[in-house]
């Protein structure tokens, strides 16, 4: 993975988790949701976190402190107590290479989170303008690759997405009508006989 040097005042490119305790802490659905929201909506307070997640302020405050303990979030400037704002420390969380039962549990929790978000997108897509409904993509392909080619494909996809990366940190670079779009990158070795749908 290519690490970029962050601009002053912007989050790091990624935070790497290897400690099984950190992996288990991040696998909690509310914590994954908070980190994701902070990356897109943040910084914000525990009070705002409660509004966005439907959790209590006390619960959000607790989860934000737990995330801070493992370097996923940090206090931002201003405020005190429950009114202190929090921000994500990085745009991405990486645990590749973490070989433990905790890493597998986090992989499973993340897959469930992706499924929930995809299901919500499908269930609510009729509320979108037609141009967005037609632009959305749901589908799959089966291609024959070596492990090295699959890794290369991932690198090429990262480069393509990074061409839009400046827009994340600098809203002035976003064209009119730009909205946050979740792009899932999921590629796994297919079991023989399971064709694309």
PDB file of C-alpha atoms in Angstrom:
ATOM      1  CA  UNK A   1       0.000   0.000   0.000  1.00  0.00           C
ATOM      2  CA  UNK A   2       1.309   3.433  -0.924  1.00  0.00           C
ATOM      3  CA  UNK A   3       1.443   5.835   2.011  1.00  0.00           C
ATOM      4  CA  UNK A   4       1.005   9.508   1.208  1.00  0.00           C
ATOM      5  CA  UNK A   5       2.322  12.324   3.379  1.00  0.00           C
ATOM      6  CA  UNK A   6      -0.718  14.158   4.753  1.00  0.00           C
ATOM      7  CA  UNK A   7      -1.133  17.890   4.240  1.00  0.00           C
ATOM      8  CA  UNK A   8      -0.901  20.080   7.342  1.00  0.00           C
ATOM      9  CA  UNK A   9      -4.143  19.911   9.313  1.00  0.00           C
ATOM     10  CA  UNK A  10      -5.424  16.805   7.529  1.00  0.00           C
ATOM     11  CA  UNK A  11      -5.681  13.282   8.908  1.00  0.00           C
ATOM     12  CA  UNK A  12      -3.034  10.676   8.173  1.00  0.00           C
ATOM     13  CA  UNK A  13      -3.619   8.449   5.188  1.00  0.00           C
ATOM     14  CA  UNK A  14      -4.103   5.324   7.319  1.00  0.00           C
ATOM     15  CA  UNK A  15      -3.776   3.917  10.794  1.00  0.00           C
ATOM     16  CA  UNK A  16      -2.504   0.336  11.090  1.00  0.00           C
ATOM     17  CA  UNK A  17      -3.934  -1.998  13.732  1.00  0.00           C
ATOM     18  CA  UNK A  18      -1.964  -5.063  14.754  1.00  0.00           C
ATOM     19  CA  UNK A  19      -2.652  -5.432  18.495  1.00  0.00           C
ATOM     20  CA  UNK A  20      -5.441  -8.016  18.988  1.00  0.00           C
ATOM     21  CA  UNK A  21      -6.996  -5.756  21.665  1.00  0.00           C
ATOM     22  CA  UNK A  22      -7.214  -2.888  19.177  1.00  0.00           C
ATOM     23  CA  UNK A  23      -8.671  -5.198  16.526  1.00  0.00           C
ATOM     24  CA  UNK A  24     -11.335  -6.431  18.964  1.00  0.00           C
ATOM     25  CA  UNK A  25     -12.104  -2.867  20.078  1.00  0.00           C
ATOM     26  CA  UNK A  26     -12.602  -1.683  16.507  1.00  0.00           C
ATOM     27  CA  UNK A  27     -14.800  -4.692  15.623  1.00  0.00           C
ATOM     28  CA  UNK A  28     -17.665  -3.186  17.665  1.00  0.00           C
ATOM     29  CA  UNK A  29     -20.396  -1.977  15.272  1.00  0.00           C
ATOM     30  CA  UNK A  30     -20.935   1.375  17.027  1.00  0.00           C
ATOM     31  CA  UNK A  31     -17.205   2.100  16.973  1.00  0.00           C
ATOM     32  CA  UNK A  32     -16.916   1.278  13.262  1.00  0.00           C
ATOM     33  CA  UNK A  33     -19.889   3.552  12.618  1.00  0.00           C
ATOM     34  CA  UNK A  34     -18.374   6.393  14.680  1.00  0.00           C
ATOM     35  CA  UNK A  35     -15.025   6.233  12.894  1.00  0.00           C
ATOM     36  CA  UNK A  36     -16.768   6.193   9.509  1.00  0.00           C
ATOM     37  CA  UNK A  37     -18.945   9.166  10.436  1.00  0.00           C
ATOM     38  CA  UNK A  38     -15.989  11.127  11.792  1.00  0.00           C
ATOM     39  CA  UNK A  39     -14.155  10.608   8.516  1.00  0.00           C
ATOM     40  CA  UNK A  40     -17.014  12.059   6.498  1.00  0.00           C
ATOM     41  CA  UNK A  41     -18.975  14.317   8.900  1.00  0.00           C
ATOM     42  CA  UNK A  42     -16.397  15.152  11.575  1.00  0.00           C
ATOM     43  CA  UNK A  43     -15.130  16.608  13.706  1.00  0.00           C
ATOM     44  CA  UNK A  44     -18.086  16.411  16.075  1.00  0.00           C
ATOM     45  CA  UNK A  45     -18.985  15.991  19.738  1.00  0.00           C
ATOM     46  CA  UNK A  46     -20.394  12.983  21.570  1.00  0.00           C
ATOM     47  CA  UNK A  47     -23.734  14.812  21.537  1.00  0.00           C
ATOM     48  CA  UNK A  48     -23.668  15.045  17.739  1.00  0.00           C
ATOM     49  CA  UNK A  49     -22.456  11.438  17.557  1.00  0.00           C
ATOM     50  CA  UNK A  50     -25.543  10.401  19.521  1.00  0.00           C
ATOM     51  CA  UNK A  51     -27.780  12.253  17.056  1.00  0.00           C
ATOM     52  CA  UNK A  52     -26.101  10.568  14.083  1.00  0.00           C
ATOM     53  CA  UNK A  53     -26.029   7.036  15.507  1.00  0.00           C
ATOM     54  CA  UNK A  54     -29.158   6.860  17.662  1.00  0.00           C
ATOM     55  CA  UNK A  55     -26.995   5.839  20.633  1.00  0.00           C
ATOM     56  CA  UNK A  56     -26.944   7.714  23.955  1.00  0.00           C
ATOM     57  CA  UNK A  57     -24.463  10.521  24.533  1.00  0.00           C
ATOM     58  CA  UNK A  58     -22.865   8.499  27.357  1.00  0.00           C
ATOM     59  CA  UNK A  59     -22.459   5.474  25.081  1.00  0.00           C
ATOM     60  CA  UNK A  60     -20.922   7.564  22.293  1.00  0.00           C
ATOM     61  CA  UNK A  61     -18.588   9.276  24.749  1.00  0.00           C
ATOM     62  CA  UNK A  62     -17.422   5.880  26.029  1.00  0.00           C
ATOM     63  CA  UNK A  63     -16.878   4.476  22.532  1.00  0.00           C
ATOM     64  CA  UNK A  64     -14.990   7.597  21.409  1.00  0.00           C
ATOM     65  CA  UNK A  65     -12.641   7.254  24.403  1.00  0.00           C
ATOM     66  CA  UNK A  66     -12.073   3.582  23.545  1.00  0.00           C
ATOM     67  CA  UNK A  67     -11.296   4.487  19.934  1.00  0.00           C
ATOM     68  CA  UNK A  68      -8.866   7.160  21.143  1.00  0.00           C
ATOM     69  CA  UNK A  69      -7.088   4.598  23.300  1.00  0.00           C
ATOM     70  CA  UNK A  70      -6.163   2.689  20.121  1.00  0.00           C
ATOM     71  CA  UNK A  71      -5.304   5.723  17.999  1.00  0.00           C
ATOM     72  CA  UNK A  72      -8.378   5.709  15.742  1.00  0.00           C
ATOM     73  CA  UNK A  73      -9.760   9.056  16.919  1.00  0.00           C
ATOM     74  CA  UNK A  74      -8.433  12.014  18.872  1.00  0.00           C
ATOM     75  CA  UNK A  75      -9.738  15.149  20.508  1.00  0.00           C
ATOM     76  CA  UNK A  76     -10.063  18.101  18.143  1.00  0.00           C
ATOM     77  CA  UNK A  77      -9.687  21.761  19.070  1.00  0.00           C
ATOM     78  CA  UNK A  78     -12.262  23.454  21.326  1.00  0.00           C
ATOM     79  CA  UNK A  79     -14.993  22.374  23.733  1.00  0.00           C
ATOM     80  CA  UNK A  80     -14.909  20.572  27.068  1.00  0.00           C
ATOM     81  CA  UNK A  81     -16.356  17.396  28.542  1.00  0.00           C
ATOM     82  CA  UNK A  82     -19.078  15.915  26.358  1.00  0.00           C
ATOM     83  CA  UNK A  83     -18.970  19.022  24.192  1.00  0.00           C
ATOM     84  CA  UNK A  84     -15.357  18.499  23.146  1.00  0.00           C
ATOM     85  CA  UNK A  85     -15.126  17.598  19.481  1.00  0.00           C
ATOM     86  CA  UNK A  86     -13.463  14.439  18.204  1.00  0.00           C
ATOM     87  CA  UNK A  87     -11.879  13.731  14.826  1.00  0.00           C
ATOM     88  CA  UNK A  88     -10.637  10.642  13.013  1.00  0.00           C
ATOM     89  CA  UNK A  89      -6.856  10.241  12.986  1.00  0.00           C
ATOM     90  CA  UNK A  90      -6.762   8.742   9.484  1.00  0.00           C
ATOM     91  CA  UNK A  91      -8.840   8.272   6.354  1.00  0.00           C
ATOM     92  CA  UNK A  92      -8.418   4.489   6.411  1.00  0.00           C
ATOM     93  CA  UNK A  93      -7.941   1.727   8.948  1.00  0.00           C
ATOM     94  CA  UNK A  94      -5.604  -1.070   7.877  1.00  0.00           C
ATOM     95  CA  UNK A  95      -5.067  -4.417   9.588  1.00  0.00           C
ATOM     96  CA  UNK A  96      -3.646  -6.322   6.647  1.00  0.00           C
ATOM     97  CA  UNK A  97      -0.988  -8.708   7.874  1.00  0.00           C
ATOM     98  CA  UNK A  98      -2.506  -8.928  11.364  1.00  0.00           C
ATOM     99  CA  UNK A  99      -2.708 -12.687  11.715  1.00  0.00           C
ATOM    100  CA  UNK A 100      -4.917 -13.476  14.679  1.00  0.00           C
ATOM    101  CA  UNK A 101      -8.359 -14.607  15.704  1.00  0.00           C
ATOM    102  CA  UNK A 102      -9.126 -10.937  16.460  1.00  0.00           C
ATOM    103  CA  UNK A 103      -8.262  -9.956  12.859  1.00  0.00           C
ATOM    104  CA  UNK A 104     -10.640 -12.594  11.536  1.00  0.00           C
ATOM    105  CA  UNK A 105     -13.380 -11.357  13.867  1.00  0.00           C
ATOM    106  CA  UNK A 106     -12.802  -7.808  12.590  1.00  0.00           C
ATOM    107  CA  UNK A 107     -12.931  -9.030   8.967  1.00  0.00           C
ATOM    108  CA  UNK A 108     -16.289 -10.673   9.684  1.00  0.00           C
ATOM    109  CA  UNK A 109     -17.632  -7.585  11.486  1.00  0.00           C
ATOM    110  CA  UNK A 110     -16.528  -5.364   8.599  1.00  0.00           C
ATOM    111  CA  UNK A 111     -18.187  -7.657   6.028  1.00  0.00           C
ATOM    112  CA  UNK A 112     -21.415  -7.467   8.053  1.00  0.00           C
ATOM    113  CA  UNK A 113     -21.111  -3.655   8.176  1.00  0.00           C
ATOM    114  CA  UNK A 114     -20.635  -3.533   4.389  1.00  0.00           C
ATOM    115  CA  UNK A 115     -23.680  -5.754   3.902  1.00  0.00           C
ATOM    116  CA  UNK A 116     -25.819  -3.541   6.178  1.00  0.00           C
ATOM    117  CA  UNK A 117     -24.763  -0.402   4.321  1.00  0.00           C
ATOM    118  CA  UNK A 118     -25.368  -1.986   0.912  1.00  0.00           C
ATOM    119  CA  UNK A 119     -28.795  -3.219   2.018  1.00  0.00           C
ATOM    120  CA  UNK A 120     -29.703   0.253   3.269  1.00  0.00           C
ATOM    121  CA  UNK A 121     -28.547   1.774  -0.034  1.00  0.00           C
ATOM    122  CA  UNK A 122     -30.703  -0.659  -2.015  1.00  0.00           C
ATOM    123  CA  UNK A 123     -33.738  -0.150   0.237  1.00  0.00           C
ATOM    124  CA  UNK A 124     -33.551   3.648   0.001  1.00  0.00           C
ATOM    125  CA  UNK A 125     -32.342   4.116  -3.580  1.00  0.00           C
ATOM    126  CA  UNK A 126     -35.819   5.079  -4.852  1.00  0.00           C
ATOM    127  CA  UNK A 127     -35.442   8.287  -2.834  1.00  0.00           C
ATOM    128  CA  UNK A 128     -32.454   9.303  -4.972  1.00  0.00           C
ATOM    129  CA  UNK A 129     -32.691  11.423  -8.104  1.00  0.00           C
ATOM    130  CA  UNK A 130     -32.833   9.352 -11.276  1.00  0.00           C
ATOM    131  CA  UNK A 131     -29.293  10.305 -12.375  1.00  0.00           C
ATOM    132  CA  UNK A 132     -27.879   8.874  -9.127  1.00  0.00           C
ATOM    133  CA  UNK A 133     -29.975   5.687  -9.362  1.00  0.00           C
ATOM    134  CA  UNK A 134     -28.708   5.111 -12.894  1.00  0.00           C
ATOM    135  CA  UNK A 135     -25.088   5.813 -11.913  1.00  0.00           C
ATOM    136  CA  UNK A 136     -25.034   3.408  -8.957  1.00  0.00           C
ATOM    137  CA  UNK A 137     -23.392   0.057  -9.559  1.00  0.00           C
ATOM    138  CA  UNK A 138     -24.335  -3.326  -8.173  1.00  0.00           C
ATOM    139  CA  UNK A 139     -22.817  -6.369  -9.821  1.00  0.00           C
ATOM    140  CA  UNK A 140     -19.967  -8.803  -9.887  1.00  0.00           C
ATOM    141  CA  UNK A 141     -17.585 -10.552 -12.237  1.00  0.00           C
ATOM    142  CA  UNK A 142     -15.436 -13.653 -12.076  1.00  0.00           C
ATOM    143  CA  UNK A 143     -11.981 -13.299 -13.615  1.00  0.00           C
ATOM    144  CA  UNK A 144      -9.043 -15.700 -13.605  1.00  0.00           C
ATOM    145  CA  UNK A 145      -6.035 -14.128 -11.863  1.00  0.00           C
ATOM    146  CA  UNK A 146      -2.913 -15.164 -10.047  1.00  0.00           C
ATOM    147  CA  UNK A 147      -2.384 -13.862  -6.511  1.00  0.00           C
ATOM    148  CA  UNK A 148       0.177 -11.389  -7.892  1.00  0.00           C
ATOM    149  CA  UNK A 149      -2.290 -10.145 -10.521  1.00  0.00           C
ATOM    150  CA  UNK A 150      -4.989  -9.697  -7.890  1.00  0.00           C
ATOM    151  CA  UNK A 151      -2.574  -7.592  -5.817  1.00  0.00           C
ATOM    152  CA  UNK A 152      -1.699  -5.550  -8.927  1.00  0.00           C
ATOM    153  CA  UNK A 153      -5.398  -5.014  -9.671  1.00  0.00           C
ATOM    154  CA  UNK A 154      -5.843  -3.664  -6.134  1.00  0.00           C
ATOM    155  CA  UNK A 155      -2.947  -1.248  -6.637  1.00  0.00           C
ATOM    156  CA  UNK A 156      -4.394  -0.025  -9.949  1.00  0.00           C
ATOM    157  CA  UNK A 157      -7.776   0.509  -8.334  1.00  0.00           C
ATOM    158  CA  UNK A 158      -6.135   2.481  -5.497  1.00  0.00           C
ATOM    159  CA  UNK A 159      -4.396   4.745  -7.997  1.00  0.00           C
ATOM    160  CA  UNK A 160      -7.687   5.360  -9.819  1.00  0.00           C
ATOM    161  CA  UNK A 161      -9.517   6.257  -6.606  1.00  0.00           C
ATOM    162  CA  UNK A 162      -6.650   8.423  -5.400  1.00  0.00           C
ATOM    163  CA  UNK A 163      -7.155  10.662  -8.438  1.00  0.00           C
ATOM    164  CA  UNK A 164     -10.280  11.865  -6.588  1.00  0.00           C
ATOM    165  CA  UNK A 165      -8.548  11.978  -3.184  1.00  0.00           C
ATOM    166  CA  UNK A 166      -7.915  15.737  -3.058  1.00  0.00           C
ATOM    167  CA  UNK A 167     -11.662  16.272  -2.905  1.00  0.00           C
ATOM    168  CA  UNK A 168     -11.885  14.486   0.439  1.00  0.00           C
ATOM    169  CA  UNK A 169      -9.761  16.998   2.332  1.00  0.00           C
ATOM    170  CA  UNK A 170     -10.449  20.098   0.236  1.00  0.00           C
ATOM    171  CA  UNK A 171     -14.153  20.817  -0.403  1.00  0.00           C
ATOM    172  CA  UNK A 172     -13.218  23.613  -2.844  1.00  0.00           C
ATOM    173  CA  UNK A 173     -11.982  20.899  -5.249  1.00  0.00           C
ATOM    174  CA  UNK A 174     -15.376  19.160  -5.352  1.00  0.00           C
ATOM    175  CA  UNK A 175     -17.364  19.879  -8.510  1.00  0.00           C
ATOM    176  CA  UNK A 176     -20.916  21.135  -8.138  1.00  0.00           C
ATOM    177  CA  UNK A 177     -23.225  18.236  -7.320  1.00  0.00           C
ATOM    178  CA  UNK A 178     -20.477  16.035  -5.824  1.00  0.00           C
ATOM    179  CA  UNK A 179     -21.720  13.824  -2.989  1.00  0.00           C
ATOM    180  CA  UNK A 180     -19.929  11.256  -0.813  1.00  0.00           C
ATOM    181  CA  UNK A 181     -19.952   7.878  -2.588  1.00  0.00           C
ATOM    182  CA  UNK A 182     -18.969   4.648  -0.874  1.00  0.00           C
ATOM    183  CA  UNK A 183     -16.867   2.419  -3.108  1.00  0.00           C
ATOM    184  CA  UNK A 184     -16.417  -1.108  -1.757  1.00  0.00           C
ATOM    185  CA  UNK A 185     -13.391  -3.046  -2.917  1.00  0.00           C
ATOM    186  CA  UNK A 186     -14.043  -6.703  -2.323  1.00  0.00           C
ATOM    187  CA  UNK A 187     -12.148  -9.350  -4.231  1.00  0.00           C
ATOM    188  CA  UNK A 188     -11.732 -12.907  -3.010  1.00  0.00           C
ATOM    189  CA  UNK A 189     -10.804 -16.277  -4.387  1.00  0.00           C
ATOM    190  CA  UNK A 190     -13.956 -17.862  -5.756  1.00  0.00           C
ATOM    191  CA  UNK A 191     -14.803 -21.445  -4.940  1.00  0.00           C
ATOM    192  CA  UNK A 192     -14.992 -23.520  -8.096  1.00  0.00           C
ATOM    193  CA  UNK A 193     -18.465 -23.759  -9.596  1.00  0.00           C
ATOM    194  CA  UNK A 194     -19.793 -20.506  -8.111  1.00  0.00           C
ATOM    195  CA  UNK A 195     -20.467 -18.362 -11.158  1.00  0.00           C
ATOM    196  CA  UNK A 196     -21.121 -14.635 -11.148  1.00  0.00           C
ATOM    197  CA  UNK A 197     -24.743 -13.645 -10.761  1.00  0.00           C
TER     198      UNK A 197
END
